[in-house]
């Protein structure tokens, strides 16, 4: 029994020693594990603090396959992707800032050109208004001239008709004068024959002696009367001839006047036609200028609206540039590879 007790005490001491060794080993392992965990936690914490400070260049050095190593790998991936994202944001922000600056500059140039165009259109619109007034006045003057030309043509036609009537009257006078001259010629012939008969009667009275003396006196008176009739007829014929020549000269002058009047009527008619065409063209030109003025006014309104839109676009581009600049300032706090 004493040997059994000694064996039991020996086994107890062995078990106690094994337990002590196991406890010491477990405490060592636990201490090592705690130090590794603390180191991994500190590394993860340092990486998180660096990310919070904007430093995306830091990386953890995970070892093992435990949860903390997985966390550190996840933090490394997060830093890598976040760095890529921030780098792309920086690039895009810089591009936006550059593009917005170019847009703002282009909008400013476009705004100046639009203002110049609007100013030119205002001057053009004012000039078109003046031109419209001038063309309308020209159209009114052309219509007035057309009316006057029409009146002149009417008067010229009436004058031509009157001249033609005068020509016809002068021709009638010439014909009547010729007939009177013919009648005077007949009277002259009758006076000549009467003179011959009176001369024959005087000869026969002289042959009759005393008995024919009274008849001789009558024959002498008849002869004298026939002579005076012949002289008067000759004088009348001379006057009629002179009158006929004057009437013929007047008729030629009137005919020349009639031809001139006809030419005047034709010229006035041509002037009337031309003035009518000018009046029609002036009215059409006035309408065309009214259309052009309306189009210029519409373009001016559109240009004014375009100028307002350009100003709004310039303001938007300036705001975008400022926002891009602020974004660049924000992302510039990050340090990336």
Tab-separated table of C-alpha atoms in Angstrom:
chain	number	residue	atom	x	y	z
A	1	UNK	CA	0.000	0.000	0.000
A	2	UNK	CA	2.850	2.394	0.717
A	3	UNK	CA	4.271	1.674	-2.716
A	4	UNK	CA	0.907	2.375	-4.270
A	5	UNK	CA	0.697	5.648	-2.404
A	6	UNK	CA	4.212	6.538	-3.563
A	7	UNK	CA	3.292	5.750	-7.168
A	8	UNK	CA	0.154	7.818	-6.834
A	9	UNK	CA	2.117	10.755	-5.406
A	10	UNK	CA	4.651	10.386	-8.235
A	11	UNK	CA	1.945	10.374	-10.882
A	12	UNK	CA	0.364	13.398	-9.211
A	13	UNK	CA	3.670	15.273	-9.338
A	14	UNK	CA	4.094	14.296	-12.993
A	15	UNK	CA	0.572	15.432	-13.818
A	16	UNK	CA	1.164	18.648	-11.874
A	17	UNK	CA	4.421	19.242	-13.730
A	18	UNK	CA	2.762	18.541	-17.069
A	19	UNK	CA	-0.085	20.866	-16.149
A	20	UNK	CA	2.410	23.535	-15.073
A	21	UNK	CA	4.353	23.158	-18.333
A	22	UNK	CA	1.114	23.262	-20.298
A	23	UNK	CA	-0.010	26.302	-18.375
A	24	UNK	CA	3.323	28.035	-18.942
A	25	UNK	CA	3.236	27.090	-22.638
A	26	UNK	CA	-0.363	28.242	-22.919
A	27	UNK	CA	0.491	31.503	-21.193
A	28	UNK	CA	3.411	31.969	-23.616
A	29	UNK	CA	1.279	31.218	-26.617
A	30	UNK	CA	-1.421	33.498	-25.299
A	31	UNK	CA	1.115	36.256	-24.706
A	32	UNK	CA	2.571	35.837	-28.217
A	33	UNK	CA	-0.909	35.769	-29.728
A	34	UNK	CA	-1.930	38.851	-27.780
A	35	UNK	CA	1.196	40.678	-28.983
A	36	UNK	CA	0.472	39.661	-32.604
A	37	UNK	CA	-3.150	40.719	-32.252
A	38	UNK	CA	-2.082	44.018	-30.687
A	39	UNK	CA	0.459	44.578	-33.473
A	40	UNK	CA	-2.096	43.796	-36.188
A	41	UNK	CA	-4.693	45.998	-34.504
A	42	UNK	CA	-2.159	48.827	-34.175
A	43	UNK	CA	-1.172	48.421	-37.843
A	44	UNK	CA	-4.825	48.457	-38.911
A	45	UNK	CA	-5.464	51.473	-36.675
A	46	UNK	CA	-2.450	53.305	-38.105
A	47	UNK	CA	-3.633	52.553	-41.644
A	48	UNK	CA	-7.148	53.762	-40.819
A	49	UNK	CA	-5.729	56.941	-39.240
A	50	UNK	CA	-3.555	57.521	-42.333
A	51	UNK	CA	-6.606	57.110	-44.584
A	52	UNK	CA	-8.543	59.486	-42.341
A	53	UNK	CA	-5.673	61.977	-42.681
A	54	UNK	CA	-5.826	61.670	-46.483
A	55	UNK	CA	-2.703	59.545	-46.894
A	56	UNK	CA	-3.649	56.790	-49.309
A	57	UNK	CA	-0.054	55.714	-49.894
A	58	UNK	CA	0.256	53.713	-46.688
A	59	UNK	CA	-0.221	49.941	-46.759
A	60	UNK	CA	-0.434	47.261	-44.031
A	61	UNK	CA	1.718	44.097	-44.009
A	62	UNK	CA	-0.663	41.277	-43.161
A	63	UNK	CA	0.715	37.886	-42.106
A	64	UNK	CA	-1.268	34.761	-41.674
A	65	UNK	CA	-4.783	33.858	-42.599
A	66	UNK	CA	-6.655	34.975	-39.488
A	67	UNK	CA	-9.398	37.566	-39.318
A	68	UNK	CA	-7.026	40.466	-38.561
A	69	UNK	CA	-4.898	39.586	-41.581
A	70	UNK	CA	-8.067	39.513	-43.692
A	71	UNK	CA	-9.031	42.905	-42.242
A	72	UNK	CA	-5.615	44.351	-43.108
A	73	UNK	CA	-5.839	42.969	-46.657
A	74	UNK	CA	-9.324	44.501	-46.967
A	75	UNK	CA	-7.929	47.826	-45.720
A	76	UNK	CA	-5.117	47.604	-48.290
A	77	UNK	CA	-7.657	46.956	-51.067
A	78	UNK	CA	-9.773	49.831	-49.799
A	79	UNK	CA	-6.756	52.168	-49.864
A	80	UNK	CA	-5.819	50.967	-53.355
A	81	UNK	CA	-9.311	51.429	-54.819
A	82	UNK	CA	-9.869	54.666	-52.934
A	83	UNK	CA	-6.538	55.924	-54.245
A	84	UNK	CA	-7.530	55.024	-57.791
A	85	UNK	CA	-10.891	56.720	-57.331
A	86	UNK	CA	-9.325	59.860	-55.842
A	87	UNK	CA	-6.746	59.913	-58.657
A	88	UNK	CA	-9.492	59.692	-61.256
A	89	UNK	CA	-11.457	62.385	-59.406
A	90	UNK	CA	-8.357	64.607	-59.418
A	91	UNK	CA	-7.892	64.039	-63.145
A	92	UNK	CA	-11.572	64.666	-63.881
A	93	UNK	CA	-11.637	67.733	-61.611
A	94	UNK	CA	-8.589	69.141	-63.370
A	95	UNK	CA	-10.179	68.416	-66.768
A	96	UNK	CA	-13.460	70.012	-65.649
A	97	UNK	CA	-11.602	73.048	-64.338
A	98	UNK	CA	-9.668	73.400	-67.604
A	99	UNK	CA	-12.758	72.794	-69.764
A	100	UNK	CA	-14.903	75.154	-67.703
A	101	UNK	CA	-12.210	77.822	-67.967
A	102	UNK	CA	-12.140	77.343	-71.753
A	103	UNK	CA	-15.952	77.387	-71.867
A	104	UNK	CA	-16.022	80.547	-69.757
A	105	UNK	CA	-13.448	82.171	-72.043
A	106	UNK	CA	-15.351	81.031	-75.145
A	107	UNK	CA	-18.640	82.238	-73.683
A	108	UNK	CA	-17.085	85.590	-72.885
A	109	UNK	CA	-15.803	85.895	-76.444
A	110	UNK	CA	-19.177	84.717	-77.769
A	111	UNK	CA	-20.934	87.204	-75.493
A	112	UNK	CA	-18.803	90.043	-76.854
A	113	UNK	CA	-19.445	88.954	-80.428
A	114	UNK	CA	-23.140	88.564	-79.700
A	115	UNK	CA	-23.247	92.058	-78.227
A	116	UNK	CA	-21.430	93.394	-81.281
A	117	UNK	CA	-23.861	91.518	-83.534
A	118	UNK	CA	-26.821	92.873	-81.566
A	119	UNK	CA	-25.407	96.394	-81.845
A	120	UNK	CA	-24.864	95.946	-85.587
A	121	UNK	CA	-28.393	94.572	-85.956
A	122	UNK	CA	-29.782	97.573	-84.088
A	123	UNK	CA	-27.917	99.899	-86.446
A	124	UNK	CA	-29.113	97.812	-89.408
A	125	UNK	CA	-32.680	97.886	-88.101
A	126	UNK	CA	-32.498	101.667	-87.724
A	127	UNK	CA	-31.061	101.998	-91.236
A	128	UNK	CA	-33.756	99.678	-92.597
A	129	UNK	CA	-36.394	101.821	-90.888
A	130	UNK	CA	-34.954	104.934	-92.544
A	131	UNK	CA	-34.717	103.096	-95.867
A	132	UNK	CA	-38.311	101.932	-95.465
A	133	UNK	CA	-39.432	105.528	-94.941
A	134	UNK	CA	-37.424	106.660	-97.964
A	135	UNK	CA	-38.781	103.867	-100.163
A	136	UNK	CA	-42.335	104.555	-99.050
A	137	UNK	CA	-41.851	108.229	-99.813
A	138	UNK	CA	-40.391	107.259	-103.192
A	139	UNK	CA	-43.379	104.978	-103.785
A	140	UNK	CA	-45.760	107.808	-102.887
A	141	UNK	CA	-43.842	110.191	-105.153
A	142	UNK	CA	-43.885	107.592	-107.931
A	143	UNK	CA	-47.641	107.166	-107.549
A	144	UNK	CA	-48.084	110.951	-107.592
A	145	UNK	CA	-45.846	111.220	-110.665
A	146	UNK	CA	-47.804	108.392	-112.272
A	147	UNK	CA	-51.049	110.262	-111.640
A	148	UNK	CA	-49.533	113.471	-113.037
A	149	UNK	CA	-48.192	111.588	-116.051
A	150	UNK	CA	-51.609	110.032	-116.590
A	151	UNK	CA	-53.209	113.479	-116.393
A	152	UNK	CA	-50.573	114.833	-118.790
A	153	UNK	CA	-51.272	111.964	-121.163
A	154	UNK	CA	-54.991	112.739	-121.017
A	155	UNK	CA	-54.329	116.434	-121.681
A	156	UNK	CA	-51.931	115.538	-124.484
A	157	UNK	CA	-54.556	113.270	-126.050
A	158	UNK	CA	-57.089	116.093	-125.842
A	159	UNK	CA	-54.515	118.493	-127.294
A	160	UNK	CA	-53.839	116.055	-130.100
A	161	UNK	CA	-57.558	115.803	-130.812
A	162	UNK	CA	-57.876	119.615	-130.836
A	163	UNK	CA	-54.875	119.969	-133.144
A	164	UNK	CA	-56.372	117.357	-135.461
A	165	UNK	CA	-59.636	119.307	-135.466
A	166	UNK	CA	-57.665	122.479	-136.313
A	167	UNK	CA	-55.890	120.609	-139.110
A	168	UNK	CA	-59.237	119.409	-140.448
A	169	UNK	CA	-60.644	122.968	-140.203
A	170	UNK	CA	-57.598	124.393	-142.019
A	171	UNK	CA	-58.024	121.766	-144.718
A	172	UNK	CA	-61.687	122.768	-145.046
A	173	UNK	CA	-60.664	126.445	-145.257
A	174	UNK	CA	-58.097	125.590	-147.923
A	175	UNK	CA	-60.701	123.657	-149.907
A	176	UNK	CA	-63.222	126.521	-149.559
A	177	UNK	CA	-60.579	129.054	-150.631
A	178	UNK	CA	-59.817	126.956	-153.676
A	179	UNK	CA	-63.513	126.830	-154.546
A	180	UNK	CA	-63.761	130.633	-154.093
A	181	UNK	CA	-60.714	131.050	-156.345
A	182	UNK	CA	-62.402	128.888	-158.933
A	183	UNK	CA	-65.590	131.002	-158.669
A	184	UNK	CA	-63.522	134.195	-159.014
A	185	UNK	CA	-61.929	132.667	-162.116
A	186	UNK	CA	-65.405	132.091	-163.528
A	187	UNK	CA	-66.351	135.710	-162.679
A	188	UNK	CA	-63.147	136.924	-164.377
A	189	UNK	CA	-64.013	134.917	-167.483
A	190	UNK	CA	-67.547	136.335	-167.455
A	191	UNK	CA	-66.145	139.904	-167.129
A	192	UNK	CA	-63.737	139.235	-169.989
A	193	UNK	CA	-66.530	137.931	-172.203
A	194	UNK	CA	-68.753	140.864	-171.145
A	195	UNK	CA	-65.958	143.273	-172.117
A	196	UNK	CA	-65.668	141.620	-175.526
A	197	UNK	CA	-69.440	141.777	-175.993
A	198	UNK	CA	-69.471	145.448	-174.941
A	199	UNK	CA	-66.664	146.153	-177.406
A	200	UNK	CA	-68.609	144.440	-180.199
A	201	UNK	CA	-71.737	146.366	-179.179
A	202	UNK	CA	-69.815	149.667	-179.388
A	203	UNK	CA	-68.576	148.753	-182.864
A	204	UNK	CA	-72.114	147.938	-183.985
A	205	UNK	CA	-73.423	151.188	-182.401
A	206	UNK	CA	-70.810	153.195	-184.304
A	207	UNK	CA	-71.948	151.595	-187.490
A	208	UNK	CA	-75.548	152.509	-186.689
A	209	UNK	CA	-74.721	156.220	-186.503
A	210	UNK	CA	-77.122	158.493	-184.641
A	211	UNK	CA	-79.507	155.677	-183.915
A	212	UNK	CA	-76.901	153.655	-182.136
A	213	UNK	CA	-75.402	156.499	-180.093
A	214	UNK	CA	-77.470	155.744	-176.956
A	215	UNK	CA	-76.681	152.072	-177.268
A	216	UNK	CA	-72.997	152.996	-177.584
A	217	UNK	CA	-73.196	154.888	-174.277
A	218	UNK	CA	-74.770	151.852	-172.604
A	219	UNK	CA	-72.192	149.570	-174.175
A	220	UNK	CA	-69.420	151.868	-172.846
A	221	UNK	CA	-70.859	151.697	-169.351
A	222	UNK	CA	-71.164	147.944	-169.589
A	223	UNK	CA	-67.573	147.775	-170.803
A	224	UNK	CA	-66.432	150.013	-167.969
A	225	UNK	CA	-68.379	147.923	-165.457
A	226	UNK	CA	-66.913	144.729	-166.911
A	227	UNK	CA	-63.416	146.231	-166.594
A	228	UNK	CA	-63.996	147.162	-162.982
A	229	UNK	CA	-65.467	143.701	-162.350
A	230	UNK	CA	-62.438	142.095	-163.946
A	231	UNK	CA	-60.092	144.300	-161.889
A	232	UNK	CA	-62.014	143.547	-158.691
A	233	UNK	CA	-62.074	139.850	-159.527
A	234	UNK	CA	-58.327	139.926	-160.167
A	235	UNK	CA	-57.712	141.715	-156.877
A	236	UNK	CA	-59.987	139.277	-155.047
A	237	UNK	CA	-58.204	136.402	-156.757
A	238	UNK	CA	-54.872	137.818	-155.637
A	239	UNK	CA	-56.159	138.185	-152.056
A	240	UNK	CA	-57.683	134.724	-152.154
A	241	UNK	CA	-54.383	133.327	-153.475
A	242	UNK	CA	-52.467	135.040	-150.681
A	243	UNK	CA	-55.022	133.759	-148.160
A	244	UNK	CA	-54.773	130.257	-149.584
A	245	UNK	CA	-50.983	130.400	-149.306
A	246	UNK	CA	-51.249	131.620	-145.699
A	247	UNK	CA	-53.862	128.970	-144.926
A	248	UNK	CA	-51.691	126.294	-146.525
A	249	UNK	CA	-48.679	127.542	-144.567
A	250	UNK	CA	-50.795	127.523	-141.411
A	251	UNK	CA	-52.060	124.060	-142.284
A	252	UNK	CA	-48.477	122.833	-142.675
A	253	UNK	CA	-47.573	124.404	-139.331
A	254	UNK	CA	-50.639	122.860	-137.735
A	255	UNK	CA	-49.783	119.490	-139.275
A	256	UNK	CA	-46.252	119.824	-137.923
A	257	UNK	CA	-47.756	120.749	-134.569
A	258	UNK	CA	-50.057	117.741	-134.864
A	259	UNK	CA	-47.075	115.455	-135.568
A	260	UNK	CA	-45.193	116.999	-132.658
A	261	UNK	CA	-48.262	116.603	-130.480
A	262	UNK	CA	-48.524	112.967	-131.529
A	263	UNK	CA	-44.882	112.478	-130.585
A	264	UNK	CA	-45.560	114.235	-127.281
A	265	UNK	CA	-48.573	112.005	-126.662
A	266	UNK	CA	-46.449	108.917	-127.378
A	267	UNK	CA	-43.645	110.176	-125.140
A	268	UNK	CA	-46.065	111.032	-122.352
A	269	UNK	CA	-47.664	107.607	-122.722
A	270	UNK	CA	-44.242	105.961	-122.484
A	271	UNK	CA	-43.457	108.106	-119.436
A	272	UNK	CA	-46.798	107.062	-117.963
A	273	UNK	CA	-45.991	103.393	-118.551
A	274	UNK	CA	-42.510	103.806	-117.061
A	275	UNK	CA	-43.886	105.678	-114.045
A	276	UNK	CA	-46.461	102.918	-113.602
A	277	UNK	CA	-43.697	100.317	-113.637
A	278	UNK	CA	-41.632	102.437	-111.231
A	279	UNK	CA	-44.637	102.808	-108.945
A	280	UNK	CA	-45.279	99.050	-109.010
A	281	UNK	CA	-41.601	98.306	-108.411
A	282	UNK	CA	-41.472	100.856	-105.588
A	283	UNK	CA	-44.496	99.266	-103.910
A	284	UNK	CA	-42.957	95.792	-104.299
A	285	UNK	CA	-39.632	97.116	-103.026
A	286	UNK	CA	-41.388	98.695	-100.062
A	287	UNK	CA	-43.047	95.364	-99.250
A	288	UNK	CA	-39.736	93.545	-99.648
A	289	UNK	CA	-37.989	96.013	-97.348
A	290	UNK	CA	-40.819	95.600	-94.835
A	291	UNK	CA	-40.192	91.843	-94.933
A	292	UNK	CA	-36.440	92.392	-94.534
A	293	UNK	CA	-37.065	94.796	-91.648
A	294	UNK	CA	-39.308	92.227	-89.956
A	295	UNK	CA	-36.648	89.546	-90.474
A	296	UNK	CA	-33.913	91.825	-89.093
A	297	UNK	CA	-36.105	92.642	-86.095
A	298	UNK	CA	-36.716	88.926	-85.515
A	299	UNK	CA	-32.996	88.188	-85.796
A	300	UNK	CA	-32.313	91.065	-83.389
A	301	UNK	CA	-34.768	89.589	-80.887
A	302	UNK	CA	-33.212	86.146	-81.287
A	303	UNK	CA	-29.756	87.669	-80.863
A	304	UNK	CA	-30.876	89.402	-77.672
A	305	UNK	CA	-32.232	86.087	-76.397
A	306	UNK	CA	-29.010	84.384	-77.476
A	307	UNK	CA	-27.017	87.020	-75.590
A	308	UNK	CA	-29.059	86.323	-72.457
A	309	UNK	CA	-28.506	82.575	-72.893
A	310	UNK	CA	-24.785	83.155	-73.421
A	311	UNK	CA	-24.634	85.180	-70.217
A	312	UNK	CA	-26.449	82.400	-68.365
A	313	UNK	CA	-24.107	79.821	-69.902
A	314	UNK	CA	-21.091	81.924	-68.919
A	315	UNK	CA	-22.396	82.176	-65.362
A	316	UNK	CA	-22.993	78.405	-65.282
A	317	UNK	CA	-19.501	77.743	-66.662
A	318	UNK	CA	-17.981	80.070	-64.062
A	319	UNK	CA	-19.938	78.306	-61.315
A	320	UNK	CA	-18.793	74.934	-62.681
A	321	UNK	CA	-15.191	76.154	-62.718
A	322	UNK	CA	-15.451	77.309	-59.104
A	323	UNK	CA	-17.017	74.004	-58.048
A	324	UNK	CA	-14.321	72.077	-59.923
A	325	UNK	CA	-11.684	74.200	-58.209
A	326	UNK	CA	-13.225	73.507	-54.803
A	327	UNK	CA	-13.395	69.791	-55.667
A	328	UNK	CA	-9.726	69.889	-56.678
A	329	UNK	CA	-8.884	71.588	-53.388
A	330	UNK	CA	-10.793	68.904	-51.481
A	331	UNK	CA	-9.198	65.949	-53.270
A	332	UNK	CA	-5.762	67.609	-53.102
A	333	UNK	CA	-5.771	66.718	-49.406
A	334	UNK	CA	-5.338	63.063	-50.365
A	335	UNK	CA	-1.925	61.574	-51.109
A	336	UNK	CA	-2.042	58.897	-53.753
A	337	UNK	CA	0.535	56.849	-55.550
